[in-house]
Amino acid sequence: MKRTREEVEKEDKERAQLPDEFVAAHSDEFIKACDFILSKEPSFIDIITATNFELFLREAAPFEITLKSAFTKLSCAIIAQQISGKAGNSIKGRVIDLFDGTFPTYQQLKEAFKNDKRKQEVRGCGVSARKVTYLESLVNYFVEKEDEIDKMFKETGNDQEVIDHLVENIKGVGVWSAKMFLITGLKRYDVFASEDLGAARGCSRYFSENPELLKELTAKRTEVIKSKHKKNSNWKVYDDDLVISCGDRFAPYRTVFMFILWRLSATNVEVIANNERQFVRD
């Protein structure tokens, strides 16, 4: 006997229950986000529970935003630009060794950049001349706007303000880097980057498995925004406005949805876990 649509939806929702051990391992807000997403898309249960999400694990101490941690995140993002994760970690490790075992504060780098010899020592860690210029811009930003950015980073609901501020004031930090900082540095839950390759690729797979959703979003579109991603023989590139509209369905938890898309873009659970660990630690 053929099941009704209501029966299928009921069965999917009953199956989309997060395991107790998964719930216990993650923060309350993240579990709330997962429950919200699963209420809209129960089929995500397997990809969500495939492995833990390191960024959202339950912490022994409350997460605290500090200028030092924010500076370190942004500095490491600059160092890691356009090189492999392994190379970025190697350079970061040498910088840490240069500053006696800890990543330098913006005050320490400010002093270091005043001294040509010390600046060359930073260059000697593998930091290119261009990236040293970017780091100097970042250092000056933190030194000159210390109180302003401390207040801004600790306020919630101002994601676009943070993005605009970083892009306008720091050389080498673009929109994508600013969004990634919002996620890893400030732990914002409603960030979505349609320009991210992994997100676009994961959304392509999601659309291919949900043609009715694609049809619905296409019918509702009011503006066509072409994707900047190049056409690929391995996956179909969809227009940016469709990817953005797809993400909007999961607001105010688009960050978590983007993590799901990253998982959908991969085929190996170990690769997924390693990529997420690397992303969180950068």
PDB file of C-alpha atoms in Angstrom:
ATOM      1  CA  MET A   1       0.000   0.000   0.000  1.00  0.00           C
ATOM      2  CA  LYS A   2       1.342   3.388  -1.023  1.00  0.00           C
ATOM      3  CA  ARG A   3       2.014   5.760   1.864  1.00  0.00           C
ATOM      4  CA  THR A   4       0.564   9.235   1.919  1.00  0.00           C
ATOM      5  CA  ARG A   5       2.789  12.325   1.854  1.00  0.00           C
ATOM      6  CA  GLU A   6       1.779  13.065   5.447  1.00  0.00           C
ATOM      7  CA  GLU A   7       2.883   9.590   6.524  1.00  0.00           C
ATOM      8  CA  VAL A   8       6.237   9.977   4.774  1.00  0.00           C
ATOM      9  CA  GLU A   9       6.837  13.398   6.379  1.00  0.00           C
ATOM     10  CA  LYS A  10       5.889  12.031   9.806  1.00  0.00           C
ATOM     11  CA  GLU A  11       8.311   9.132   9.395  1.00  0.00           C
ATOM     12  CA  ASP A  12      11.110  11.480   8.298  1.00  0.00           C
ATOM     13  CA  LYS A  13      10.580  13.755  11.295  1.00  0.00           C
ATOM     14  CA  GLU A  14      10.558  10.806  13.691  1.00  0.00           C
ATOM     15  CA  ARG A  15      13.838   9.582  12.197  1.00  0.00           C
ATOM     16  CA  ALA A  16      15.387  13.041  12.422  1.00  0.00           C
ATOM     17  CA  GLN A  17      16.064  12.837  16.138  1.00  0.00           C
ATOM     18  CA  LEU A  18      19.552  13.762  17.296  1.00  0.00           C
ATOM     19  CA  PRO A  19      21.254  10.975  19.301  1.00  0.00           C
ATOM     20  CA  ASP A  20      21.666  11.675  23.017  1.00  0.00           C
ATOM     21  CA  GLU A  21      25.463  11.453  22.818  1.00  0.00           C
ATOM     22  CA  PHE A  22      25.538  13.977  19.967  1.00  0.00           C
ATOM     23  CA  VAL A  23      23.343  16.375  21.959  1.00  0.00           C
ATOM     24  CA  ALA A  24      25.505  15.985  25.056  1.00  0.00           C
ATOM     25  CA  ALA A  25      28.685  16.764  23.109  1.00  0.00           C
ATOM     26  CA  HIS A  26      27.510  20.058  21.590  1.00  0.00           C
ATOM     27  CA  SER A  27      26.436  23.472  22.845  1.00  0.00           C
ATOM     28  CA  ASP A  28      22.763  24.172  23.527  1.00  0.00           C
ATOM     29  CA  GLU A  29      22.592  26.848  20.835  1.00  0.00           C
ATOM     30  CA  PHE A  30      24.035  24.511  18.228  1.00  0.00           C
ATOM     31  CA  ILE A  31      21.537  21.780  19.110  1.00  0.00           C
ATOM     32  CA  LYS A  32      18.766  24.357  18.859  1.00  0.00           C
ATOM     33  CA  ALA A  33      20.081  25.248  15.396  1.00  0.00           C
ATOM     34  CA  CYS A  34      20.172  21.598  14.329  1.00  0.00           C
ATOM     35  CA  ASP A  35      16.615  21.009  15.540  1.00  0.00           C
ATOM     36  CA  PHE A  36      15.454  24.067  13.591  1.00  0.00           C
ATOM     37  CA  ILE A  37      17.213  22.933  10.416  1.00  0.00           C
ATOM     38  CA  LEU A  38      15.938  19.368  10.750  1.00  0.00           C
ATOM     39  CA  SER A  39      12.376  20.661  11.158  1.00  0.00           C
ATOM     40  CA  LYS A  40      12.752  22.069   7.644  1.00  0.00           C
ATOM     41  CA  GLU A  41      14.933  19.342   6.163  1.00  0.00           C
ATOM     42  CA  PRO A  42      14.786  16.015   8.065  1.00  0.00           C
ATOM     43  CA  SER A  43      16.991  14.350   5.441  1.00  0.00           C
ATOM     44  CA  PHE A  44      20.012  16.181   6.897  1.00  0.00           C
ATOM     45  CA  ILE A  45      20.047  13.932   9.975  1.00  0.00           C
ATOM     46  CA  ASP A  46      22.710  11.573   8.617  1.00  0.00           C
ATOM     47  CA  ILE A  47      25.102  14.250   7.401  1.00  0.00           C
ATOM     48  CA  ILE A  48      24.734  16.190  10.662  1.00  0.00           C
ATOM     49  CA  THR A  49      25.434  13.196  12.896  1.00  0.00           C
ATOM     50  CA  ALA A  50      28.198  11.707  10.710  1.00  0.00           C
ATOM     51  CA  THR A  51      30.796  13.232  13.040  1.00  0.00           C
ATOM     52  CA  ASN A  52      30.946  15.932  15.710  1.00  0.00           C
ATOM     53  CA  PHE A  53      31.284  19.627  14.824  1.00  0.00           C
ATOM     54  CA  GLU A  54      34.426  20.849  16.573  1.00  0.00           C
ATOM     55  CA  LEU A  55      33.488  24.534  16.490  1.00  0.00           C
ATOM     56  CA  PHE A  56      30.241  23.832  18.323  1.00  0.00           C
ATOM     57  CA  LEU A  57      31.380  21.339  20.961  1.00  0.00           C
ATOM     58  CA  ARG A  58      30.210  22.003  24.493  1.00  0.00           C
ATOM     59  CA  GLU A  59      32.947  23.966  26.254  1.00  0.00           C
ATOM     60  CA  ALA A  60      34.149  23.649  29.839  1.00  0.00           C
ATOM     61  CA  ALA A  61      34.252  27.451  30.096  1.00  0.00           C
ATOM     62  CA  PRO A  62      31.958  29.988  28.384  1.00  0.00           C
ATOM     63  CA  PHE A  63      33.198  31.289  25.041  1.00  0.00           C
ATOM     64  CA  GLU A  64      34.774  34.715  25.456  1.00  0.00           C
ATOM     65  CA  ILE A  65      35.676  37.185  22.725  1.00  0.00           C
ATOM     66  CA  THR A  66      38.957  39.002  23.405  1.00  0.00           C
ATOM     67  CA  LEU A  67      40.967  41.386  21.260  1.00  0.00           C
ATOM     68  CA  LYS A  68      43.924  38.992  21.471  1.00  0.00           C
ATOM     69  CA  SER A  69      41.931  36.005  20.201  1.00  0.00           C
ATOM     70  CA  ALA A  70      40.330  38.112  17.460  1.00  0.00           C
ATOM     71  CA  PHE A  71      43.713  39.455  16.354  1.00  0.00           C
ATOM     72  CA  THR A  72      45.197  35.959  16.272  1.00  0.00           C
ATOM     73  CA  LYS A  73      42.309  34.635  14.140  1.00  0.00           C
ATOM     74  CA  LEU A  74      42.598  37.457  11.616  1.00  0.00           C
ATOM     75  CA  SER A  75      46.393  37.246  11.509  1.00  0.00           C
ATOM     76  CA  CYS A  76      46.323  33.499  10.865  1.00  0.00           C
ATOM     77  CA  ALA A  77      43.700  34.018   8.156  1.00  0.00           C
ATOM     78  CA  ILE A  78      46.045  36.443   6.404  1.00  0.00           C
ATOM     79  CA  ILE A  79      49.030  34.095   6.771  1.00  0.00           C
ATOM     80  CA  ALA A  80      47.024  31.179   5.351  1.00  0.00           C
ATOM     81  CA  GLN A  81      45.790  33.004   2.249  1.00  0.00           C
ATOM     82  CA  GLN A  82      46.439  31.220  -1.058  1.00  0.00           C
ATOM     83  CA  ILE A  83      48.620  28.486   0.439  1.00  0.00           C
ATOM     84  CA  SER A  84      47.905  24.981   1.721  1.00  0.00           C
ATOM     85  CA  GLY A  85      46.760  24.377   5.272  1.00  0.00           C
ATOM     86  CA  LYS A  86      49.997  22.495   5.978  1.00  0.00           C
ATOM     87  CA  ALA A  87      52.129  25.402   4.743  1.00  0.00           C
ATOM     88  CA  GLY A  88      50.056  27.910   6.700  1.00  0.00           C
ATOM     89  CA  ASN A  89      50.430  25.926   9.915  1.00  0.00           C
ATOM     90  CA  SER A  90      54.170  25.642   9.361  1.00  0.00           C
ATOM     91  CA  ILE A  91      54.560  29.413   8.947  1.00  0.00           C
ATOM     92  CA  LYS A  92      52.327  30.088  11.941  1.00  0.00           C
ATOM     93  CA  GLY A  93      54.435  27.692  14.018  1.00  0.00           C
ATOM     94  CA  ARG A  94      57.627  29.526  13.085  1.00  0.00           C
ATOM     95  CA  VAL A  95      56.056  32.868  14.020  1.00  0.00           C
ATOM     96  CA  ILE A  96      55.062  31.413  17.388  1.00  0.00           C
ATOM     97  CA  ASP A  97      58.625  30.148  17.935  1.00  0.00           C
ATOM     98  CA  LEU A  98      59.977  33.593  17.054  1.00  0.00           C
ATOM     99  CA  PHE A  99      57.858  35.114  19.825  1.00  0.00           C
ATOM    100  CA  ASP A 100      58.826  32.651  22.559  1.00  0.00           C
ATOM    101  CA  GLY A 101      56.075  30.102  22.138  1.00  0.00           C
ATOM    102  CA  THR A 102      52.926  32.223  21.776  1.00  0.00           C
ATOM    103  CA  PHE A 103      51.382  33.993  18.819  1.00  0.00           C
ATOM    104  CA  PRO A 104      52.306  37.702  19.111  1.00  0.00           C
ATOM    105  CA  THR A 105      49.792  40.311  20.220  1.00  0.00           C
ATOM    106  CA  TYR A 106      49.166  43.355  18.054  1.00  0.00           C
ATOM    107  CA  GLN A 107      51.220  45.411  20.519  1.00  0.00           C
ATOM    108  CA  GLN A 108      54.175  43.038  20.107  1.00  0.00           C
ATOM    109  CA  LEU A 109      53.948  43.083  16.319  1.00  0.00           C
ATOM    110  CA  LYS A 110      53.659  46.870  16.360  1.00  0.00           C
ATOM    111  CA  GLU A 111      57.032  47.060  18.103  1.00  0.00           C
ATOM    112  CA  ALA A 112      58.518  44.364  15.876  1.00  0.00           C
ATOM    113  CA  PHE A 113      57.554  46.176  12.688  1.00  0.00           C
ATOM    114  CA  LYS A 114      59.331  49.331  13.888  1.00  0.00           C
ATOM    115  CA  ASN A 115      62.626  47.430  13.747  1.00  0.00           C
ATOM    116  CA  ASP A 116      63.877  46.440  10.279  1.00  0.00           C
ATOM    117  CA  LYS A 117      65.826  43.473  11.603  1.00  0.00           C
ATOM    118  CA  ARG A 118      62.846  42.173  13.548  1.00  0.00           C
ATOM    119  CA  LYS A 119      60.582  42.665  10.544  1.00  0.00           C
ATOM    120  CA  GLN A 120      62.988  40.605   8.460  1.00  0.00           C
ATOM    121  CA  GLU A 121      62.847  37.878  11.096  1.00  0.00           C
ATOM    122  CA  VAL A 122      59.070  37.764  10.625  1.00  0.00           C
ATOM    123  CA  ARG A 123      59.661  37.583   6.860  1.00  0.00           C
ATOM    124  CA  GLY A 124      62.096  34.759   7.539  1.00  0.00           C
ATOM    125  CA  CYS A 125      59.257  32.694   9.002  1.00  0.00           C
ATOM    126  CA  GLY A 126      57.838  32.437   5.496  1.00  0.00           C
ATOM    127  CA  VAL A 127      55.521  35.463   5.572  1.00  0.00           C
ATOM    128  CA  SER A 128      55.647  37.157   2.152  1.00  0.00           C
ATOM    129  CA  ALA A 129      56.315  40.887   1.790  1.00  0.00           C
ATOM    130  CA  ARG A 130      52.705  41.430   0.738  1.00  0.00           C
ATOM    131  CA  LYS A 131      51.360  39.586   3.766  1.00  0.00           C
ATOM    132  CA  VAL A 132      53.666  41.570   6.063  1.00  0.00           C
ATOM    133  CA  THR A 133      52.009  44.687   4.613  1.00  0.00           C
ATOM    134  CA  TYR A 134      48.611  43.153   5.352  1.00  0.00           C
ATOM    135  CA  LEU A 135      49.679  42.296   8.909  1.00  0.00           C
ATOM    136  CA  GLU A 136      50.897  45.858   9.426  1.00  0.00           C
ATOM    137  CA  SER A 137      47.499  47.112   8.302  1.00  0.00           C
ATOM    138  CA  LEU A 138      45.807  44.708  10.742  1.00  0.00           C
ATOM    139  CA  VAL A 139      48.127  45.787  13.585  1.00  0.00           C
ATOM    140  CA  ASN A 140      47.414  49.466  12.969  1.00  0.00           C
ATOM    141  CA  TYR A 141      43.694  48.755  12.860  1.00  0.00           C
ATOM    142  CA  PHE A 142      43.752  47.114  16.283  1.00  0.00           C
ATOM    143  CA  VAL A 143      46.074  49.712  17.834  1.00  0.00           C
ATOM    144  CA  GLU A 144      44.140  52.714  16.537  1.00  0.00           C
ATOM    145  CA  LYS A 145      40.594  51.402  16.984  1.00  0.00           C
ATOM    146  CA  GLU A 146      41.046  49.164  20.020  1.00  0.00           C
ATOM    147  CA  ASP A 147      38.034  50.321  22.038  1.00  0.00           C
ATOM    148  CA  GLU A 148      35.774  50.646  19.003  1.00  0.00           C
ATOM    149  CA  ILE A 149      36.369  47.152  17.693  1.00  0.00           C
ATOM    150  CA  ASP A 150      36.256  45.569  21.153  1.00  0.00           C
ATOM    151  CA  LYS A 151      32.737  46.935  21.575  1.00  0.00           C
ATOM    152  CA  MET A 152      31.732  46.056  18.014  1.00  0.00           C
ATOM    153  CA  PHE A 153      32.951  42.451  18.215  1.00  0.00           C
ATOM    154  CA  LYS A 154      31.034  41.846  21.451  1.00  0.00           C
ATOM    155  CA  GLU A 155      27.725  43.201  20.145  1.00  0.00           C
ATOM    156  CA  THR A 156      25.363  40.756  18.464  1.00  0.00           C
ATOM    157  CA  GLY A 157      23.171  41.314  15.450  1.00  0.00           C
ATOM    158  CA  ASN A 158      25.717  43.528  13.680  1.00  0.00           C
ATOM    159  CA  ASP A 159      27.282  41.011  11.307  1.00  0.00           C
ATOM    160  CA  GLN A 160      27.196  43.265   8.242  1.00  0.00           C
ATOM    161  CA  GLU A 161      28.722  46.116  10.236  1.00  0.00           C
ATOM    162  CA  VAL A 162      31.633  43.885  11.237  1.00  0.00           C
ATOM    163  CA  ILE A 163      32.134  42.697   7.645  1.00  0.00           C
ATOM    164  CA  ASP A 164      32.102  46.244   6.274  1.00  0.00           C
ATOM    165  CA  HIS A 165      34.427  47.505   9.002  1.00  0.00           C
ATOM    166  CA  LEU A 166      37.024  44.784   8.441  1.00  0.00           C
ATOM    167  CA  VAL A 167      36.986  45.067   4.654  1.00  0.00           C
ATOM    168  CA  GLU A 168      37.232  48.862   4.707  1.00  0.00           C
ATOM    169  CA  ASN A 169      40.001  49.074   7.310  1.00  0.00           C
ATOM    170  CA  ILE A 170      42.310  46.106   6.747  1.00  0.00           C
ATOM    171  CA  LYS A 171      44.340  45.453   3.614  1.00  0.00           C
ATOM    172  CA  GLY A 172      44.108  41.839   2.521  1.00  0.00           C
ATOM    173  CA  VAL A 173      40.798  41.098   4.251  1.00  0.00           C
ATOM    174  CA  GLY A 174      37.925  40.632   1.815  1.00  0.00           C
ATOM    175  CA  VAL A 175      34.278  39.759   2.314  1.00  0.00           C
ATOM    176  CA  TRP A 176      34.894  35.998   2.433  1.00  0.00           C
ATOM    177  CA  SER A 177      37.671  36.334   5.043  1.00  0.00           C
ATOM    178  CA  ALA A 178      35.489  38.657   7.128  1.00  0.00           C
ATOM    179  CA  LYS A 179      32.622  36.156   7.063  1.00  0.00           C
ATOM    180  CA  MET A 180      34.902  33.301   8.086  1.00  0.00           C
ATOM    181  CA  PHE A 181      36.151  35.433  10.984  1.00  0.00           C
ATOM    182  CA  LEU A 182      32.552  36.007  12.083  1.00  0.00           C
ATOM    183  CA  ILE A 183      32.144  32.237  12.232  1.00  0.00           C
ATOM    184  CA  THR A 184      35.380  31.110  13.869  1.00  0.00           C
ATOM    185  CA  GLY A 185      36.373  34.262  15.746  1.00  0.00           C
ATOM    186  CA  LEU A 186      33.008  35.517  16.977  1.00  0.00           C
ATOM    187  CA  LYS A 187      30.919  32.331  16.677  1.00  0.00           C
ATOM    188  CA  ARG A 188      28.051  34.014  14.870  1.00  0.00           C
ATOM    189  CA  TYR A 189      25.265  31.629  13.878  1.00  0.00           C
ATOM    190  CA  ASP A 190      23.692  33.404  10.913  1.00  0.00           C
ATOM    191  CA  VAL A 191      26.536  33.846   8.417  1.00  0.00           C
ATOM    192  CA  PHE A 192      26.250  32.615   4.840  1.00  0.00           C
ATOM    193  CA  ALA A 193      28.837  32.885   2.063  1.00  0.00           C
ATOM    194  CA  SER A 194      27.449  31.992  -1.347  1.00  0.00           C
ATOM    195  CA  GLU A 195      30.869  32.952  -2.725  1.00  0.00           C
ATOM    196  CA  ASP A 196      32.468  30.050  -0.849  1.00  0.00           C
ATOM    197  CA  LEU A 197      33.349  27.193  -3.214  1.00  0.00           C
ATOM    198  CA  GLY A 198      32.428  24.440  -0.760  1.00  0.00           C
ATOM    199  CA  ALA A 199      29.073  26.021   0.039  1.00  0.00           C
ATOM    200  CA  ALA A 200      28.252  26.442  -3.650  1.00  0.00           C
ATOM    201  CA  ARG A 201      29.276  22.880  -4.413  1.00  0.00           C
ATOM    202  CA  GLY A 202      27.289  21.488  -1.476  1.00  0.00           C
ATOM    203  CA  CYS A 203      24.251  23.517  -2.514  1.00  0.00           C
ATOM    204  CA  SER A 204      24.584  22.113  -6.033  1.00  0.00           C
ATOM    205  CA  ARG A 205      24.305  18.590  -4.644  1.00  0.00           C
ATOM    206  CA  TYR A 206      21.380  19.624  -2.443  1.00  0.00           C
ATOM    207  CA  PHE A 207      19.558  21.064  -5.462  1.00  0.00           C
ATOM    208  CA  SER A 208      20.244  17.942  -7.523  1.00  0.00           C
ATOM    209  CA  GLU A 209      18.647  15.826  -4.801  1.00  0.00           C
ATOM    210  CA  ASN A 210      15.749  18.258  -4.313  1.00  0.00           C
ATOM    211  CA  PRO A 211      14.576  19.392  -7.774  1.00  0.00           C
ATOM    212  CA  GLU A 212      11.227  20.584  -6.403  1.00  0.00           C
ATOM    213  CA  LEU A 213      12.995  23.022  -4.090  1.00  0.00           C
ATOM    214  CA  LEU A 214      15.085  24.321  -6.986  1.00  0.00           C
ATOM    215  CA  LYS A 215      11.924  24.753  -9.026  1.00  0.00           C
ATOM    216  CA  GLU A 216      10.242  26.629  -6.170  1.00  0.00           C
ATOM    217  CA  LEU A 217      13.193  28.999  -5.602  1.00  0.00           C
ATOM    218  CA  THR A 218      13.557  29.613  -9.333  1.00  0.00           C
ATOM    219  CA  ALA A 219       9.883  30.565  -9.612  1.00  0.00           C
ATOM    220  CA  LYS A 220      10.224  33.062  -6.741  1.00  0.00           C
ATOM    221  CA  ARG A 221      13.432  34.767  -7.883  1.00  0.00           C
ATOM    222  CA  THR A 222      13.209  38.513  -8.496  1.00  0.00           C
ATOM    223  CA  GLU A 223      16.799  39.057  -9.603  1.00  0.00           C
ATOM    224  CA  VAL A 224      19.368  36.901 -11.348  1.00  0.00           C
ATOM    225  CA  ILE A 225      22.834  37.131  -9.778  1.00  0.00           C
ATOM    226  CA  LYS A 226      25.401  35.138 -11.710  1.00  0.00           C
ATOM    227  CA  SER A 227      27.838  32.977  -9.791  1.00  0.00           C
ATOM    228  CA  LYS A 228      31.529  33.877  -9.833  1.00  0.00           C
ATOM    229  CA  HIS A 229      32.452  30.200  -9.712  1.00  0.00           C
ATOM    230  CA  LYS A 230      33.710  28.726 -12.970  1.00  0.00           C
ATOM    231  CA  LYS A 231      31.672  26.074 -14.746  1.00  0.00           C
ATOM    232  CA  ASN A 232      32.741  22.630 -13.652  1.00  0.00           C
ATOM    233  CA  SER A 233      32.287  19.222 -15.229  1.00  0.00           C
ATOM    234  CA  ASN A 234      31.965  17.552 -11.806  1.00  0.00           C
ATOM    235  CA  TRP A 235      29.096  19.653 -10.470  1.00  0.00           C
ATOM    236  CA  LYS A 236      26.582  22.169 -11.760  1.00  0.00           C
ATOM    237  CA  VAL A 237      27.169  25.809 -10.826  1.00  0.00           C
ATOM    238  CA  TYR A 238      23.944  27.597  -9.873  1.00  0.00           C
ATOM    239  CA  ASP A 239      23.331  31.330  -9.875  1.00  0.00           C
ATOM    240  CA  ASP A 240      24.259  33.130  -6.650  1.00  0.00           C
ATOM    241  CA  ASP A 241      20.723  34.362  -6.004  1.00  0.00           C
ATOM    242  CA  LEU A 242      19.441  30.770  -5.884  1.00  0.00           C
ATOM    243  CA  VAL A 243      22.188  29.709  -3.463  1.00  0.00           C
ATOM    244  CA  ILE A 244      21.470  32.760  -1.275  1.00  0.00           C
ATOM    245  CA  SER A 245      17.718  32.051  -1.312  1.00  0.00           C
ATOM    246  CA  CYS A 246      18.424  28.474  -0.310  1.00  0.00           C
ATOM    247  CA  GLY A 247      20.498  29.688   2.638  1.00  0.00           C
ATOM    248  CA  ASP A 248      17.792  32.153   3.663  1.00  0.00           C
ATOM    249  CA  ARG A 249      15.433  29.246   4.327  1.00  0.00           C
ATOM    250  CA  PHE A 250      17.574  28.333   7.323  1.00  0.00           C
ATOM    251  CA  ALA A 251      17.988  31.780   8.915  1.00  0.00           C
ATOM    252  CA  PRO A 252      18.811  32.541  11.711  1.00  0.00           C
ATOM    253  CA  TYR A 253      21.101  29.492  11.592  1.00  0.00           C
ATOM    254  CA  ARG A 254      22.707  29.857   8.178  1.00  0.00           C
ATOM    255  CA  THR A 255      26.190  29.236   9.605  1.00  0.00           C
ATOM    256  CA  VAL A 256      25.215  25.715  10.620  1.00  0.00           C
ATOM    257  CA  PHE A 257      23.531  25.191   7.253  1.00  0.00           C
ATOM    258  CA  MET A 258      26.783  26.216   5.558  1.00  0.00           C
ATOM    259  CA  PHE A 259      28.668  23.605   7.578  1.00  0.00           C
ATOM    260  CA  ILE A 260      26.129  21.058   6.309  1.00  0.00           C
ATOM    261  CA  LEU A 261      26.746  22.207   2.737  1.00  0.00           C
ATOM    262  CA  TRP A 262      30.490  21.783   3.276  1.00  0.00           C
ATOM    263  CA  ARG A 263      29.800  18.240   4.370  1.00  0.00           C
ATOM    264  CA  LEU A 264      27.589  17.645   1.342  1.00  0.00           C
ATOM    265  CA  SER A 265      30.411  18.857  -0.905  1.00  0.00           C
ATOM    266  CA  ALA A 266      32.709  16.057   0.319  1.00  0.00           C
ATOM    267  CA  THR A 267      32.437  12.275  -0.037  1.00  0.00           C
ATOM    268  CA  ASN A 268      34.573  11.018   2.849  1.00  0.00           C
ATOM    269  CA  VAL A 269      33.704  11.404   6.536  1.00  0.00           C
ATOM    270  CA  GLU A 270      37.368  11.578   7.558  1.00  0.00           C
ATOM    271  CA  VAL A 271      38.000  14.320   5.015  1.00  0.00           C
ATOM    272  CA  ILE A 272      34.973  16.196   6.368  1.00  0.00           C
ATOM    273  CA  ALA A 273      36.236  15.989   9.947  1.00  0.00           C
ATOM    274  CA  ASN A 274      39.805  16.987   9.025  1.00  0.00           C
ATOM    275  CA  ASN A 275      38.637  19.944   6.931  1.00  0.00           C
ATOM    276  CA  GLU A 276      36.421  21.238   9.732  1.00  0.00           C
ATOM    277  CA  ARG A 277      39.182  20.877  12.328  1.00  0.00           C
ATOM    278  CA  GLN A 278      41.591  22.761  10.082  1.00  0.00           C
ATOM    279  CA  PHE A 279      39.036  25.499   9.432  1.00  0.00           C
ATOM    280  CA  VAL A 280      38.280  25.985  13.132  1.00  0.00           C
ATOM    281  CA  ARG A 281      41.956  26.115  14.116  1.00  0.00           C
ATOM    282  CA  ASP A 282      43.132  28.500  11.389  1.00  0.00           C
TER     283      ASP A 282
END
